[in-house]
mmCIF file of N, CA and C in Angstrom:
data_model
loop_
_atom_site.group_PDB
_atom_site.id
_atom_site.type_symbol
_atom_site.label_atom_id
_atom_site.label_comp_id
_atom_site.label_asym_id
_atom_site.label_seq_id
_atom_site.Cartn_x
_atom_site.Cartn_y
_atom_site.Cartn_z
ATOM 1 N N UNK A 1 0.747 -1.262 -0.052
ATOM 2 C CA UNK A 1 0.003 -0.020 0.016
ATOM 3 C C UNK A 1 0.992 1.164 0.078
ATOM 4 N N UNK A 2 0.634 2.051 -0.578
ATOM 5 C CA UNK A 2 1.317 3.458 -0.864
ATOM 6 C C UNK A 2 0.433 4.286 -0.809
ATOM 7 N N UNK A 3 0.451 5.810 0.262
ATOM 8 C CA UNK A 3 -0.407 6.969 0.043
ATOM 9 C C UNK A 3 0.255 8.176 -0.071
ATOM 10 N N UNK A 4 -0.492 8.910 -0.484
ATOM 11 C CA UNK A 4 0.032 10.467 -0.448
ATOM 12 C C UNK A 4 -1.153 11.302 -0.657
ATOM 13 N N UNK A 5 -0.527 12.698 -0.503
ATOM 14 C CA UNK A 5 -1.786 13.515 -0.532
ATOM 15 C C UNK A 5 -1.802 14.699 -1.808
ATOM 16 N N UNK A 6 -2.451 15.069 -2.063
ATOM 17 C CA UNK A 6 -2.886 16.036 -3.100
ATOM 18 C C UNK A 6 -3.132 17.193 -2.430
ATOM 19 N N UNK A 7 -2.452 18.530 -2.316
ATOM 20 C CA UNK A 7 -2.967 19.341 -1.624
ATOM 21 C C UNK A 7 -4.163 20.063 -1.784
ATOM 22 N N UNK A 8 -4.695 20.712 -0.612
ATOM 23 C CA UNK A 8 -6.125 21.268 -0.872
ATOM 24 C C UNK A 8 -6.428 22.601 -0.365
ATOM 25 N N UNK A 9 -7.153 23.423 -0.587
ATOM 26 C CA UNK A 9 -7.035 24.854 -0.028
ATOM 27 C C UNK A 9 -8.554 25.124 0.391
ATOM 28 N N UNK A 10 -8.298 26.052 1.790
ATOM 29 C CA UNK A 10 -9.819 26.058 2.163
ATOM 30 C C UNK A 10 -10.085 27.851 1.780
ATOM 31 N N UNK A 11 -8.953 27.910 0.873
ATOM 32 C CA UNK A 11 -9.288 29.657 0.039
ATOM 33 C C UNK A 11 -9.792 29.453 -1.076
ATOM 34 N N UNK A 12 -11.228 30.185 -1.385
ATOM 35 C CA UNK A 12 -11.563 29.904 -2.554
ATOM 36 C C UNK A 12 -11.019 30.482 -3.684
ATOM 37 N N UNK A 13 -9.904 31.132 -3.379
ATOM 38 C CA UNK A 13 -9.275 31.941 -4.504
ATOM 39 C C UNK A 13 -8.020 31.229 -4.682
ATOM 40 N N UNK A 14 -8.109 30.254 -4.218
ATOM 41 C CA UNK A 14 -6.622 29.012 -4.526
ATOM 42 C C UNK A 14 -7.363 27.948 -5.412
ATOM 43 N N UNK A 15 -6.901 27.585 -6.285
ATOM 44 C CA UNK A 15 -7.643 26.603 -7.266
ATOM 45 C C UNK A 15 -6.434 25.354 -7.187
ATOM 46 N N UNK A 16 -6.680 24.355 -7.098
ATOM 47 C CA UNK A 16 -5.600 22.749 -6.720
ATOM 48 C C UNK A 16 -6.795 21.794 -7.791
ATOM 49 N N UNK A 17 -5.723 21.657 -8.677
ATOM 50 C CA UNK A 17 -6.601 20.485 -9.863
ATOM 51 C C UNK A 17 -5.759 19.595 -9.749
ATOM 52 N N UNK A 18 -6.255 18.092 -9.967
ATOM 53 C CA UNK A 18 -5.520 17.246 -10.412
ATOM 54 C C UNK A 18 -5.001 17.191 -11.662
ATOM 55 N N UNK A 19 -4.192 16.912 -12.197
ATOM 56 C CA UNK A 19 -3.596 16.707 -13.743
ATOM 57 C C UNK A 19 -3.311 15.091 -14.226
ATOM 58 N N UNK A 20 -2.974 14.412 -13.445
ATOM 59 C CA UNK A 20 -2.334 13.269 -13.565
ATOM 60 C C UNK A 20 -2.636 12.218 -12.598
ATOM 61 N N UNK A 21 -3.218 11.266 -12.290
ATOM 62 C CA UNK A 21 -2.578 10.036 -11.329
ATOM 63 C C UNK A 21 -2.850 8.765 -12.258
ATOM 64 N N UNK A 22 -1.547 8.207 -12.138
ATOM 65 C CA UNK A 22 -1.221 6.760 -12.742
ATOM 66 C C UNK A 22 -0.318 5.994 -12.074
ATOM 67 N N UNK A 23 -0.585 5.017 -11.718
ATOM 68 C CA UNK A 23 -1.904 3.965 -12.072
ATOM 69 C C UNK A 23 -2.893 4.651 -11.196
ATOM 70 N N UNK A 24 -3.996 4.059 -12.112
ATOM 71 C CA UNK A 24 -5.585 4.583 -11.164
ATOM 72 C C UNK A 24 -5.312 4.473 -9.657
ATOM 73 N N UNK A 25 -5.547 5.019 -8.714
ATOM 74 C CA UNK A 25 -5.512 4.410 -7.439
ATOM 75 C C UNK A 25 -6.486 3.716 -6.995
ATOM 76 N N UNK A 26 -6.732 3.265 -5.833
ATOM 77 C CA UNK A 26 -7.294 2.212 -5.049
ATOM 78 C C UNK A 26 -8.781 3.164 -4.691
ATOM 79 N N UNK A 27 -8.204 4.362 -4.328
ATOM 80 C CA UNK A 27 -9.172 5.035 -3.482
ATOM 81 C C UNK A 27 -8.676 6.591 -3.006
ATOM 82 N N UNK A 28 -9.512 7.671 -3.106
ATOM 83 C CA UNK A 28 -8.839 8.858 -2.858
ATOM 84 C C UNK A 28 -10.119 9.798 -2.055
ATOM 85 N N UNK A 29 -9.864 10.417 -1.229
ATOM 86 C CA UNK A 29 -10.899 10.941 -0.610
ATOM 87 C C UNK A 29 -11.050 12.459 -1.000
ATOM 88 N N UNK A 30 -11.694 12.870 -0.289
ATOM 89 C CA UNK A 30 -12.411 14.522 -0.482
ATOM 90 C C UNK A 30 -11.201 15.320 0.276
ATOM 91 N N UNK A 31 -10.428 14.963 1.021
ATOM 92 C CA UNK A 31 -9.382 15.882 1.785
ATOM 93 C C UNK A 31 -8.364 15.654 0.955
ATOM 94 N N UNK A 32 -7.968 14.633 0.036
ATOM 95 C CA UNK A 32 -6.601 14.825 -1.168
ATOM 96 C C UNK A 32 -5.858 13.318 -0.549
ATOM 97 N N UNK A 33 -6.349 12.451 -0.059
ATOM 98 C CA UNK A 33 -5.368 11.462 0.503
ATOM 99 C C UNK A 33 -5.636 10.446 -0.832
ATOM 100 N N UNK A 34 -4.718 9.913 -1.296
ATOM 101 C CA UNK A 34 -5.099 8.875 -2.495
ATOM 102 C C UNK A 34 -3.730 7.584 -1.874
ATOM 103 N N UNK A 35 -4.856 6.586 -2.424
ATOM 104 C CA UNK A 35 -3.921 5.270 -1.824
ATOM 105 C C UNK A 35 -3.924 4.575 -3.064
ATOM 106 N N UNK A 36 -2.785 3.910 -2.884
ATOM 107 C CA UNK A 36 -2.908 2.739 -4.433
ATOM 108 C C UNK A 36 -2.414 1.486 -3.833
ATOM 109 N N UNK A 37 -2.716 0.333 -4.415
ATOM 110 C CA UNK A 37 -2.720 -0.958 -3.803
ATOM 111 C C UNK A 37 -2.079 -1.935 -4.577
ATOM 112 N N UNK A 38 -0.996 -2.303 -4.837
ATOM 113 C CA UNK A 38 0.017 -3.211 -5.759
ATOM 114 C C UNK A 38 0.691 -3.804 -5.116
ATOM 115 N N UNK A 39 1.377 -4.827 -5.655
ATOM 116 C CA UNK A 39 2.056 -5.861 -5.100
ATOM 117 C C UNK A 39 3.588 -5.348 -5.704
ATOM 118 N N UNK A 40 4.400 -5.638 -4.720
ATOM 119 C CA UNK A 40 6.017 -5.005 -5.304
ATOM 120 C C UNK A 40 6.813 -6.317 -4.867
ATOM 121 N N UNK A 41 6.958 -7.044 -5.881
ATOM 122 C CA UNK A 41 8.153 -8.247 -5.575
ATOM 123 C C UNK A 41 9.422 -7.613 -5.088
ATOM 124 N N UNK A 42 10.027 -8.344 -4.126
ATOM 125 C CA UNK A 42 11.447 -7.930 -3.801
ATOM 126 C C UNK A 42 12.799 -7.603 -5.149
ATOM 127 N N UNK A 43 13.318 -6.677 -5.224
ATOM 128 C CA UNK A 43 14.360 -6.290 -6.286
ATOM 129 C C UNK A 43 13.516 -5.811 -7.573
ATOM 130 N N UNK A 44 12.091 -5.700 -7.328
ATOM 131 C CA UNK A 44 11.407 -4.751 -8.485
ATOM 132 C C UNK A 44 10.861 -3.574 -7.947
ATOM 133 N N UNK A 45 10.301 -2.494 -8.656
ATOM 134 C CA UNK A 45 9.785 -1.219 -8.339
ATOM 135 C C UNK A 45 8.345 -1.140 -9.144
ATOM 136 N N UNK A 46 7.958 -0.288 -8.375
ATOM 137 C CA UNK A 46 6.390 0.431 -9.035
ATOM 138 C C UNK A 46 6.359 1.639 -9.040
ATOM 139 N N UNK A 47 6.480 2.301 -10.307
ATOM 140 C CA UNK A 47 6.377 3.830 -10.295
ATOM 141 C C UNK A 47 4.933 4.505 -10.083
ATOM 142 N N UNK A 48 4.843 5.326 -9.589
ATOM 143 C CA UNK A 48 3.712 6.270 -9.767
ATOM 144 C C UNK A 48 3.494 7.901 -10.204
ATOM 145 N N UNK A 49 2.592 8.194 -10.601
ATOM 146 C CA UNK A 49 2.722 9.749 -11.039
ATOM 147 C C UNK A 49 1.426 10.380 -10.524
ATOM 148 N N UNK A 50 1.600 11.468 -10.092
ATOM 149 C CA UNK A 50 0.843 12.306 -9.346
ATOM 150 C C UNK A 50 1.156 13.862 -9.278
ATOM 151 N N UNK A 51 0.213 14.407 -10.355
ATOM 152 C CA UNK A 51 0.511 15.370 -10.779
ATOM 153 C C UNK A 51 -0.435 16.258 -10.609
ATOM 154 N N UNK A 52 -0.110 17.820 -10.100
ATOM 155 C CA UNK A 52 -1.397 18.536 -9.802
ATOM 156 C C UNK A 52 -0.779 20.318 -10.240
ATOM 157 N N UNK A 53 -1.672 20.943 -10.017
ATOM 158 C CA UNK A 53 -1.558 22.235 -10.249
ATOM 159 C C UNK A 53 -2.167 23.030 -9.173
ATOM 160 N N UNK A 54 -1.810 24.356 -8.838
ATOM 161 C CA UNK A 54 -2.184 25.140 -8.034
ATOM 162 C C UNK A 54 -2.041 26.634 -8.704
ATOM 163 N N UNK A 55 -3.237 27.285 -8.754
ATOM 164 C CA UNK A 55 -3.068 28.549 -9.236
ATOM 165 C C UNK A 55 -4.017 29.199 -8.304
ATOM 166 N N UNK A 56 -3.676 30.453 -8.485
ATOM 167 C CA UNK A 56 -3.969 31.601 -7.335
ATOM 168 C C UNK A 56 -3.151 33.333 -8.201
ATOM 169 N N UNK A 57 -4.143 34.007 -7.396
ATOM 170 C CA UNK A 57 -3.642 35.590 -7.859
ATOM 171 C C UNK A 57 -2.489 35.843 -7.480
ATOM 172 N N UNK A 58 -1.901 36.431 -8.390
ATOM 173 C CA UNK A 58 -0.793 37.221 -8.025
ATOM 174 C C UNK A 58 -0.424 38.257 -6.955
ATOM 175 N N UNK A 59 -1.706 38.754 -6.557
ATOM 176 C CA UNK A 59 -1.732 39.700 -5.462
ATOM 177 C C UNK A 59 -1.989 38.406 -4.153
ATOM 178 N N UNK A 60 -2.064 37.289 -4.081
ATOM 179 C CA UNK A 60 -2.296 36.658 -3.124
ATOM 180 C C UNK A 60 -1.078 36.140 -2.400
ATOM 181 N N UNK A 61 -0.518 36.536 -1.085
ATOM 182 C CA UNK A 61 0.433 35.938 -0.373
ATOM 183 C C UNK A 61 -0.033 34.390 -0.233
ATOM 184 N N UNK A 62 0.574 33.400 -0.315
ATOM 185 C CA UNK A 62 0.507 31.966 -0.151
ATOM 186 C C UNK A 62 1.716 31.545 0.815
ATOM 187 N N UNK A 63 1.306 30.615 1.536
ATOM 188 C CA UNK A 63 2.271 30.166 2.680
ATOM 189 C C UNK A 63 2.073 28.829 2.943
ATOM 190 N N UNK A 64 3.063 28.051 2.890
ATOM 191 C CA UNK A 64 3.102 26.630 3.274
ATOM 192 C C UNK A 64 2.809 26.355 4.735
ATOM 193 N N UNK A 65 1.592 26.022 5.204
ATOM 194 C CA UNK A 65 1.556 25.646 6.663
ATOM 195 C C UNK A 65 2.142 24.313 7.462
ATOM 196 N N UNK A 66 2.723 23.466 6.256
ATOM 197 C CA UNK A 66 2.977 22.550 6.810
ATOM 198 C C UNK A 66 4.693 22.097 6.982
ATOM 199 N N UNK A 67 5.144 23.414 7.240
ATOM 200 C CA UNK A 67 6.805 23.296 7.364
ATOM 201 C C UNK A 67 6.974 23.351 8.886
#
C-alpha cells in the first residue's frame, strides 16, 4: 500500500486541480488522500505519477503551513 496527498485549499481564491494520477488509485478521499494498492516483488519497483496544479492570483500571499 502506498499513500500520498494532493494538496487542498480552504481559500476559494486558490484552485488545486489534479492533472494526472497513474496508475489509477484504489481510493481517493475528498481531503486529498490518494491510496494505491499493488504488489511489489523484492528487487522490483513500481512507479506512480501524481501531478497537480495550484493556481492563485498574483496579489495573494501564499504560505505553506506544513513546514
